[in-house]
GROMACS .gro file of C-alpha atoms in nm:
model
   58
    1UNK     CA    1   1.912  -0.304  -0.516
    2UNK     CA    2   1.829  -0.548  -0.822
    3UNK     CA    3   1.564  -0.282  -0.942
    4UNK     CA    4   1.752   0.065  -0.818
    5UNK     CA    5   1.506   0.148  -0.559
    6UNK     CA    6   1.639   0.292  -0.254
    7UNK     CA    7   1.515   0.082   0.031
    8UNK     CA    8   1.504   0.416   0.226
    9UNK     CA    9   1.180   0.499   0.029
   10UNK     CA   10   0.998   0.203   0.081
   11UNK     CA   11   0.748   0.124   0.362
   12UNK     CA   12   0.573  -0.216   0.494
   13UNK     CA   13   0.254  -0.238   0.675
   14UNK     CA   14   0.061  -0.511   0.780
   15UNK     CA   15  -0.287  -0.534   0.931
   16UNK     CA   16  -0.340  -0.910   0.946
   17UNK     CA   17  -0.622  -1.047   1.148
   18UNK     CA   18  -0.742  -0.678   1.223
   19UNK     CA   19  -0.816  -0.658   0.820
   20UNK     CA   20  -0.977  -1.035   0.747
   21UNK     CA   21  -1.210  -1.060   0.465
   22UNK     CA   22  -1.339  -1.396   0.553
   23UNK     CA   23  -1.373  -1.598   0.884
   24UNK     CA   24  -1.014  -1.762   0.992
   25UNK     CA   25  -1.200  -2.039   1.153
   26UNK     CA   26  -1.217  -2.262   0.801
   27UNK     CA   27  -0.917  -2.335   0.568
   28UNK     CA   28  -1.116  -2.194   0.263
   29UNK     CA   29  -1.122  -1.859   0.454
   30UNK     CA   30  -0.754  -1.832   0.548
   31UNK     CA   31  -0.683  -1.885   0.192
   32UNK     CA   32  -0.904  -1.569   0.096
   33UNK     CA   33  -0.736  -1.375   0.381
   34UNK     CA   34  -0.385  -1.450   0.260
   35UNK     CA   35  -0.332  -1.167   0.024
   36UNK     CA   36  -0.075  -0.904  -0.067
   37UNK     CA   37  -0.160  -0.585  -0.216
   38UNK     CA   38   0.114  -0.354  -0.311
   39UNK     CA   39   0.014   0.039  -0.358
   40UNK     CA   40   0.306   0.228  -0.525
   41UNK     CA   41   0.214   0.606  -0.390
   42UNK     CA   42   0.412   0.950  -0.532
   43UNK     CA   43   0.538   1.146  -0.264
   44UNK     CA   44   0.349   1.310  -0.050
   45UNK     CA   45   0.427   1.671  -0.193
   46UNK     CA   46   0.347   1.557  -0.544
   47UNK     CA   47   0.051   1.332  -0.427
   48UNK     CA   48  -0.094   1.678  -0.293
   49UNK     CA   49  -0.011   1.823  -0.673
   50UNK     CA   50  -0.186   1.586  -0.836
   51UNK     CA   51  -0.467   1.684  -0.616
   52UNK     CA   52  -0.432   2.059  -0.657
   53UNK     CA   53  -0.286   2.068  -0.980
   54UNK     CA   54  -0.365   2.504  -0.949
   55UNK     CA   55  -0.176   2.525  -0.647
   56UNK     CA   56   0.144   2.383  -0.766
   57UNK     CA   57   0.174   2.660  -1.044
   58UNK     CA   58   0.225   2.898  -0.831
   0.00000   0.00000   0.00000
């Protein structure tokens, strides 16, 4: 609400320990694997535009 995004368009995914860059077993490696990246994607019908910019003249 603070930043007039519908919540209804956002998604959150998570892939923890299936997604680890380092080994969990030392603290120095937890630290690398806690991360957050945040990807900010069109929708799909425009993502596919982008792609095929021809296709969406018609």
């Amino acid at each position: 609400d603070k930043y007039g995004v519908d919540p209804n368009r956002l998604i959150a995914a998570g892939r923890g320990e299936y997604n680890a860059l380092a080994d969990n077993s030392t603290e120095g490696g937890r630290s690398v694997n806690r991360r957050t990246r945040i990807i900010i994607m069109p929708r799909l019908n425009q993502f596919y535009d982008l792609l095929n910019p021809d296709l969406s003249e018609n």
